[in-house]
CSV table of N, CA and C in Angstrom, one decimal:
chain,number,residue,atom,x,y,z
A,1,MET,N,-33.1,-146.2,-64.0
A,1,MET,CA,-34.3,-145.8,-63.9
A,1,MET,C,-33.8,-144.2,-64.5
A,2,ASP,N,-35.2,-144.1,-64.4
A,2,ASP,CA,-35.0,-142.7,-65.4
A,2,ASP,C,-35.2,-141.1,-64.5
A,3,ASN,N,-34.8,-139.9,-64.8
A,3,ASN,CA,-34.8,-139.0,-63.4
A,3,ASN,C,-36.0,-138.8,-63.0
A,4,ALA,N,-37.1,-138.8,-63.4
A,4,ALA,CA,-38.4,-138.7,-63.1
A,4,ALA,C,-38.2,-139.8,-61.9
A,5,SER,N,-38.2,-141.2,-62.3
A,5,SER,CA,-38.5,-141.7,-61.4
A,5,SER,C,-37.8,-141.7,-59.9
A,6,ASP,N,-36.1,-141.2,-60.1
A,6,ASP,CA,-35.2,-140.7,-59.6
A,6,ASP,C,-35.7,-139.8,-58.3
A,7,ILE,N,-36.5,-139.3,-58.5
A,7,ILE,CA,-37.0,-137.4,-58.1
A,7,ILE,C,-38.1,-138.2,-57.4
A,8,GLN,N,-39.0,-138.7,-58.0
A,8,GLN,CA,-40.2,-139.6,-57.3
A,8,GLN,C,-39.5,-140.3,-55.8
A,9,ALA,N,-38.5,-141.5,-56.6
A,9,ALA,CA,-38.2,-142.5,-55.0
A,9,ALA,C,-37.3,-141.3,-54.1
A,10,THR,N,-36.8,-140.0,-54.4
A,10,THR,CA,-36.0,-139.4,-53.8
A,10,THR,C,-37.3,-138.6,-52.3
A,11,PHE,N,-38.0,-138.1,-53.1
A,11,PHE,CA,-39.2,-137.2,-52.8
A,11,PHE,C,-40.1,-138.7,-51.9
A,12,LEU,N,-40.2,-139.4,-52.0
A,12,LEU,CA,-40.2,-140.4,-51.0
A,12,LEU,C,-40.6,-140.8,-50.1
A,13,SER,N,-38.4,-140.7,-50.4
A,13,SER,CA,-38.0,-141.4,-49.4
A,13,SER,C,-37.6,-139.9,-48.2
A,14,SER,N,-37.6,-138.9,-48.3
A,14,SER,CA,-37.9,-137.5,-47.8
A,14,SER,C,-38.8,-137.5,-47.7
A,15,ILE,N,-40.2,-137.8,-47.9
A,15,ILE,CA,-41.3,-137.6,-46.3
A,15,ILE,C,-41.4,-139.0,-45.8
A,16,ARG,N,-40.9,-140.5,-46.0
A,16,ARG,CA,-40.5,-141.3,-44.9
A,16,ARG,C,-39.0,-140.2,-43.6
A,17,SER,N,-39.0,-139.2,-44.4
A,17,SER,CA,-37.4,-139.4,-43.5
A,17,SER,C,-38.6,-138.1,-42.4
A,18,VAL,N,-38.9,-137.3,-42.7
A,18,VAL,CA,-39.9,-136.5,-42.1
A,18,VAL,C,-40.7,-136.4,-41.6
A,19,LEU,N,-41.5,-137.8,-41.7
A,19,LEU,CA,-42.4,-138.4,-41.0
A,19,LEU,C,-41.6,-138.9,-39.9
A,20,TRP,N,-40.6,-139.3,-39.9
A,20,TRP,CA,-39.7,-139.9,-38.4
A,20,TRP,C,-39.4,-139.0,-38.1
A,21,ASN,N,-38.9,-138.3,-38.4
A,21,ASN,CA,-38.0,-137.0,-37.8
A,21,ASN,C,-38.9,-135.7,-36.8
A,22,THR,N,-39.6,-135.2,-37.6
A,22,THR,CA,-40.5,-134.1,-38.1
A,22,THR,C,-42.0,-134.5,-36.5
A,23,TRP,N,-42.5,-135.3,-37.3
A,23,TRP,CA,-43.8,-135.8,-37.3
A,23,TRP,C,-43.6,-136.5,-36.2
A,24,ASP,N,-43.6,-137.7,-36.5
A,24,ASP,CA,-43.3,-139.1,-35.2
A,24,ASP,C,-44.6,-138.8,-34.3
A,25,PRO,N,-45.4,-138.8,-33.9
A,25,PRO,CA,-46.3,-138.8,-33.2
A,25,PRO,C,-46.8,-139.7,-31.8
A,26,ILE,N,-46.4,-140.5,-31.8
A,26,ILE,CA,-45.3,-141.5,-31.0
A,26,ILE,C,-44.5,-141.3,-30.0
A,27,GLY,N,-43.7,-141.2,-30.4
A,27,GLY,CA,-42.1,-140.6,-29.7
A,27,GLY,C,-41.8,-141.5,-29.9
A,28,LEU,N,-41.3,-142.2,-31.3
A,28,LEU,CA,-40.2,-144.0,-31.2
A,28,LEU,C,-39.0,-143.1,-31.4
A,29,ASN,N,-38.7,-141.8,-32.2
A,29,ASN,CA,-37.9,-141.5,-32.8
A,29,ASN,C,-36.8,-141.0,-31.8
A,30,VAL,N,-36.2,-142.0,-30.2
A,30,VAL,CA,-35.0,-141.6,-29.8
A,30,VAL,C,-33.5,-142.2,-29.6
A,31,GLY,N,-33.5,-142.6,-31.0
A,31,GLY,CA,-32.2,-142.6,-30.9
A,31,GLY,C,-32.1,-144.5,-31.8
A,32,ASN,N,-33.6,-144.9,-31.6
A,32,ASN,CA,-33.4,-146.2,-32.0
A,32,ASN,C,-34.3,-146.4,-33.8
A,33,ASP,N,-33.7,-146.5,-35.0
A,33,ASP,CA,-33.3,-146.6,-35.6
A,33,ASP,C,-34.0,-147.5,-36.3
A,34,ASP,N,-34.7,-149.0,-35.4
A,34,ASP,CA,-35.1,-149.9,-35.4
A,34,ASP,C,-35.8,-149.9,-35.8
A,35,LEU,N,-37.0,-149.0,-35.8
A,35,LEU,CA,-38.0,-148.5,-36.0
A,35,LEU,C,-38.1,-147.4,-36.8
A,36,ASP,N,-37.6,-147.1,-37.4
A,36,ASP,CA,-38.2,-145.7,-38.7
A,36,ASP,C,-38.8,-146.1,-39.9
A,37,ASP,N,-39.6,-147.6,-39.5
A,37,ASP,CA,-40.1,-147.8,-40.7
A,37,ASP,C,-41.3,-147.3,-40.1
A,38,GLU,N,-41.5,-147.4,-39.2
A,38,GLU,CA,-42.9,-147.0,-38.0
A,38,GLU,C,-44.0,-146.4,-38.6
A,39,TYR,N,-43.7,-145.2,-39.9
A,39,TYR,CA,-45.0,-144.5,-40.2
A,39,TYR,C,-44.4,-144.6,-41.8
A,40,ASP,N,-44.4,-145.7,-42.3
A,40,ASP,CA,-44.4,-145.8,-43.9
A,40,ASP,C,-45.7,-146.1,-44.8
A,41,SER,N,-46.6,-146.4,-43.8
A,41,SER,CA,-48.3,-146.5,-44.1
A,41,SER,C,-48.4,-145.2,-44.4
A,42,TYR,N,-47.8,-144.3,-43.3
A,42,TYR,CA,-49.2,-143.1,-44.4
A,42,TYR,C,-47.7,-142.3,-45.2
A,43,ALA,N,-46.0,-143.0,-45.6
A,43,ALA,CA,-45.9,-141.8,-46.5
A,43,ALA,C,-46.5,-141.9,-47.3
A,44,LEU,N,-46.8,-143.1,-48.0
A,44,LEU,CA,-47.9,-143.3,-49.4
A,44,LEU,C,-48.5,-142.5,-49.6
A,45,GLU,N,-49.7,-142.2,-48.2
A,45,GLU,CA,-50.8,-141.1,-48.8
A,45,GLU,C,-50.7,-139.5,-48.6
A,46,VAL,N,-49.0,-139.8,-48.1
A,46,VAL,CA,-48.7,-138.4,-47.9
A,46,VAL,C,-48.2,-137.9,-49.6
A,47,TYR,N,-47.7,-138.9,-49.9
A,47,TYR,CA,-46.6,-138.1,-51.6
A,47,TYR,C,-47.9,-137.8,-52.0
A,48,ALA,N,-49.1,-139.3,-52.2
A,48,ALA,CA,-49.8,-138.3,-52.7
A,48,ALA,C,-50.9,-137.9,-52.7
A,49,LEU,N,-51.3,-137.1,-51.8
A,49,LEU,CA,-51.1,-135.8,-51.4
A,49,LEU,C,-50.0,-134.5,-52.3
A,50,ALA,N,-49.4,-134.6,-51.8
A,50,ALA,CA,-48.4,-133.8,-52.2
A,50,ALA,C,-48.4,-133.6,-53.9
A,51,MET,N,-48.3,-135.1,-54.0
A,51,MET,CA,-47.9,-135.2,-55.8
A,51,MET,C,-49.0,-134.7,-56.9
A,52,ASN,N,-50.5,-134.6,-55.8
A,52,ASN,CA,-52.2,-133.5,-56.1
A,52,ASN,C,-51.9,-132.5,-56.1
A,53,ASP,N,-50.5,-131.6,-55.6
A,53,ASP,CA,-50.5,-130.6,-55.1
A,53,ASP,C,-51.4,-129.8,-54.2
A,54,GLU,N,-51.3,-130.4,-53.4
A,54,GLU,CA,-52.8,-130.5,-52.1
A,54,GLU,C,-52.0,-129.2,-51.3
A,55,ALA,N,-52.2,-128.6,-50.7
A,55,ALA,CA,-52.0,-127.6,-50.2
A,55,ALA,C,-51.5,-127.7,-48.4
A,56,ALA,N,-49.9,-127.3,-47.9
A,56,ALA,CA,-49.7,-128.0,-46.9
A,56,ALA,C,-50.7,-128.1,-45.3
A,57,SER,N,-51.8,-127.4,-45.5
A,57,SER,CA,-53.1,-127.4,-44.9
A,57,SER,C,-53.5,-128.8,-44.7
A,58,VAL,N,-54.3,-128.4,-46.2
A,58,VAL,CA,-55.0,-130.5,-46.4
A,58,VAL,C,-53.9,-131.8,-45.9
A,59,ILE,N,-52.0,-131.1,-45.9
A,59,ILE,CA,-51.4,-131.8,-45.1
A,59,ILE,C,-51.6,-132.4,-44.0
A,60,SER,N,-51.0,-131.1,-43.7
A,60,SER,CA,-51.2,-131.0,-42.0
A,60,SER,C,-52.8,-132.1,-41.9
A,61,ALA,N,-53.9,-131.5,-42.1
A,61,ALA,CA,-55.2,-132.3,-41.8
A,61,ALA,C,-55.3,-133.7,-41.9
A,62,GLU,N,-54.3,-134.1,-42.5
A,62,GLU,CA,-54.1,-135.6,-42.5
A,62,GLU,C,-53.5,-136.5,-41.5
A,63,LEU,N,-52.5,-135.7,-41.5
A,63,LEU,CA,-51.6,-135.9,-40.6
A,63,LEU,C,-52.1,-135.9,-39.1
A,64,MET,N,-52.9,-135.0,-39.3
A,64,MET,CA,-53.6,-135.1,-37.8
A,64,MET,C,-55.0,-135.7,-37.5
A,65,ASN,N,-55.3,-136.7,-39.0
A,65,ASN,CA,-56.3,-137.4,-38.7
A,65,ASN,C,-55.8,-138.5,-38.7
A,66,PHE,N,-54.3,-139.0,-39.4
A,66,PHE,CA,-53.9,-140.1,-38.9
A,66,PHE,C,-53.8,-140.2,-37.3
A,67,SER,N,-53.2,-139.6,-36.6
A,67,SER,CA,-52.6,-139.8,-35.4
A,67,SER,C,-54.2,-139.5,-34.6
A,68,SER,N,-55.0,-138.6,-35.1
A,68,SER,CA,-56.3,-138.9,-34.1
A,68,SER,C,-57.3,-140.2,-34.5
A,69,LYS,N,-57.7,-140.6,-36.1
A,69,LYS,CA,-58.2,-141.9,-35.7
A,69,LYS,C,-57.4,-142.8,-36.1
A,70,GLN,N,-56.5,-143.0,-36.4
A,70,GLN,CA,-56.1,-144.1,-37.2
A,70,GLN,C,-55.1,-144.6,-36.0
A,71,ILE,N,-54.0,-143.9,-35.8
A,71,ILE,CA,-53.2,-144.7,-34.0
A,71,ILE,C,-53.8,-144.0,-32.9
A,72,GLN,N,-54.7,-143.5,-32.7
A,72,GLN,CA,-55.7,-143.2,-32.2
A,72,GLN,C,-55.0,-142.1,-30.6
A,73,ILE,N,-54.6,-141.6,-31.4
A,73,ILE,CA,-54.0,-140.6,-29.9
A,73,ILE,C,-54.1,-139.0,-29.8
A,74,PRO,N,-54.0,-137.7,-29.5
A,74,PRO,CA,-53.7,-136.7,-29.7
A,74,PRO,C,-53.1,-136.4,-31.1
A,75,ALA,N,-53.5,-135.5,-31.6
A,75,ALA,CA,-52.7,-135.1,-33.0
A,75,ALA,C,-52.0,-133.4,-32.0
A,76,CYS,N,-50.7,-133.6,-32.6
A,76,CYS,CA,-50.0,-132.3,-32.4
A,76,CYS,C,-50.1,-131.2,-33.6
A,77,ARG,N,-51.1,-130.4,-33.5
A,77,ARG,CA,-51.0,-129.1,-35.1
A,77,ARG,C,-49.7,-128.6,-35.3
A,78,ASP,N,-49.0,-128.5,-34.0
A,78,ASP,CA,-46.9,-127.6,-34.1
A,78,ASP,C,-46.9,-128.5,-35.8
A,79,ASN,N,-46.5,-130.0,-35.1
A,79,ASN,CA,-45.8,-131.2,-35.4
A,79,ASN,C,-46.8,-131.9,-36.5
A,80,ALA,N,-47.1,-131.3,-37.2
A,80,ALA,CA,-48.1,-132.2,-38.1
A,80,ALA,C,-48.1,-130.7,-39.2
A,81,ASP,N,-48.5,-129.1,-38.7
A,81,ASP,CA,-48.5,-128.0,-40.1
A,81,ASP,C,-46.6,-127.8,-40.1
A,82,ARG,N,-45.6,-128.2,-39.1
A,82,ARG,CA,-44.5,-128.2,-39.8
A,82,ARG,C,-44.0,-128.8,-40.7
A,83,SER,N,-44.4,-130.3,-40.5
A,83,SER,CA,-44.2,-131.3,-41.4
A,83,SER,C,-45.2,-131.3,-43.3
A,84,ALA,N,-45.7,-130.9,-42.4
A,84,ALA,CA,-46.6,-130.4,-44.4
A,84,ALA,C,-45.1,-129.6,-44.6
A,85,ARG,N,-45.2,-128.5,-43.8
A,85,ARG,CA,-44.8,-127.3,-44.6
A,85,ARG,C,-43.5,-127.6,-45.5
A,86,ILE,N,-42.5,-128.6,-44.7
A,86,ILE,CA,-41.5,-129.7,-45.4
A,86,ILE,C,-41.8,-129.9,-46.3
A,87,ILE,N,-42.4,-130.7,-46.4
A,87,ILE,CA,-42.9,-131.3,-47.1
A,87,ILE,C,-43.6,-131.0,-48.9
A,88,VAL,N,-44.5,-130.0,-48.8
A,88,VAL,CA,-44.5,-129.1,-49.6
A,88,VAL,C,-43.3,-128.1,-50.2
A,89,ASN,N,-42.4,-127.7,-49.4
A,89,ASN,CA,-40.9,-127.1,-49.8
A,89,ASN,C,-40.7,-128.4,-50.8
A,90,LEU,N,-40.5,-129.3,-49.9
A,90,LEU,CA,-38.9,-130.6,-50.7
A,90,LEU,C,-39.6,-130.6,-52.2
A,91,LYS,N,-41.3,-130.8,-52.3
A,91,LYS,CA,-41.6,-131.3,-54.3
A,91,LYS,C,-41.1,-129.7,-54.7
A,92,ARG,N,-41.6,-128.6,-54.7
A,92,ARG,CA,-41.4,-127.3,-55.1
A,92,ARG,C,-39.7,-127.6,-55.3
A,93,GLN,N,-38.6,-128.2,-54.3
A,93,GLN,CA,-38.0,-128.0,-54.3
A,93,GLN,C,-37.0,-128.7,-55.9
A,94,LEU,N,-37.9,-130.3,-54.9
A,94,LEU,CA,-37.1,-131.6,-56.3
A,94,LEU,C,-37.6,-131.5,-57.7
A,95,PHE,N,-39.0,-131.4,-57.5
A,95,PHE,CA,-39.8,-131.3,-59.1
A,95,PHE,C,-39.5,-129.4,-59.7
A,96,SER,N,-38.7,-128.6,-59.7
A,96,SER,CA,-38.7,-127.8,-60.1
A,96,SER,C,-37.2,-127.9,-60.7
A,97,GLN,N,-37.1,-128.4,-61.1
A,97,GLN,CA,-34.9,-128.9,-61.0
A,97,GLN,C,-35.3,-129.0,-62.6
């Protein structure tokens, strides 16, 4: 794998981690890592938004949409906003090297 592919894979893995550890709209992350792939289907969509240089507000809105429309639970804006900011900052750090 070349350096660009390594960075992309690291970024996707980091998004998975943020969704599990910070966003976690269902509240599954209570020490049971057997379920840590629960939000993987959303990670690719968030990755695409981030790679298209979407703002944190757009990523947050999409996370809120995932919660309310797909998972069908009330969305937590604080978790969505915090997660989106982390993801945007991670992208900036990883791809500026």
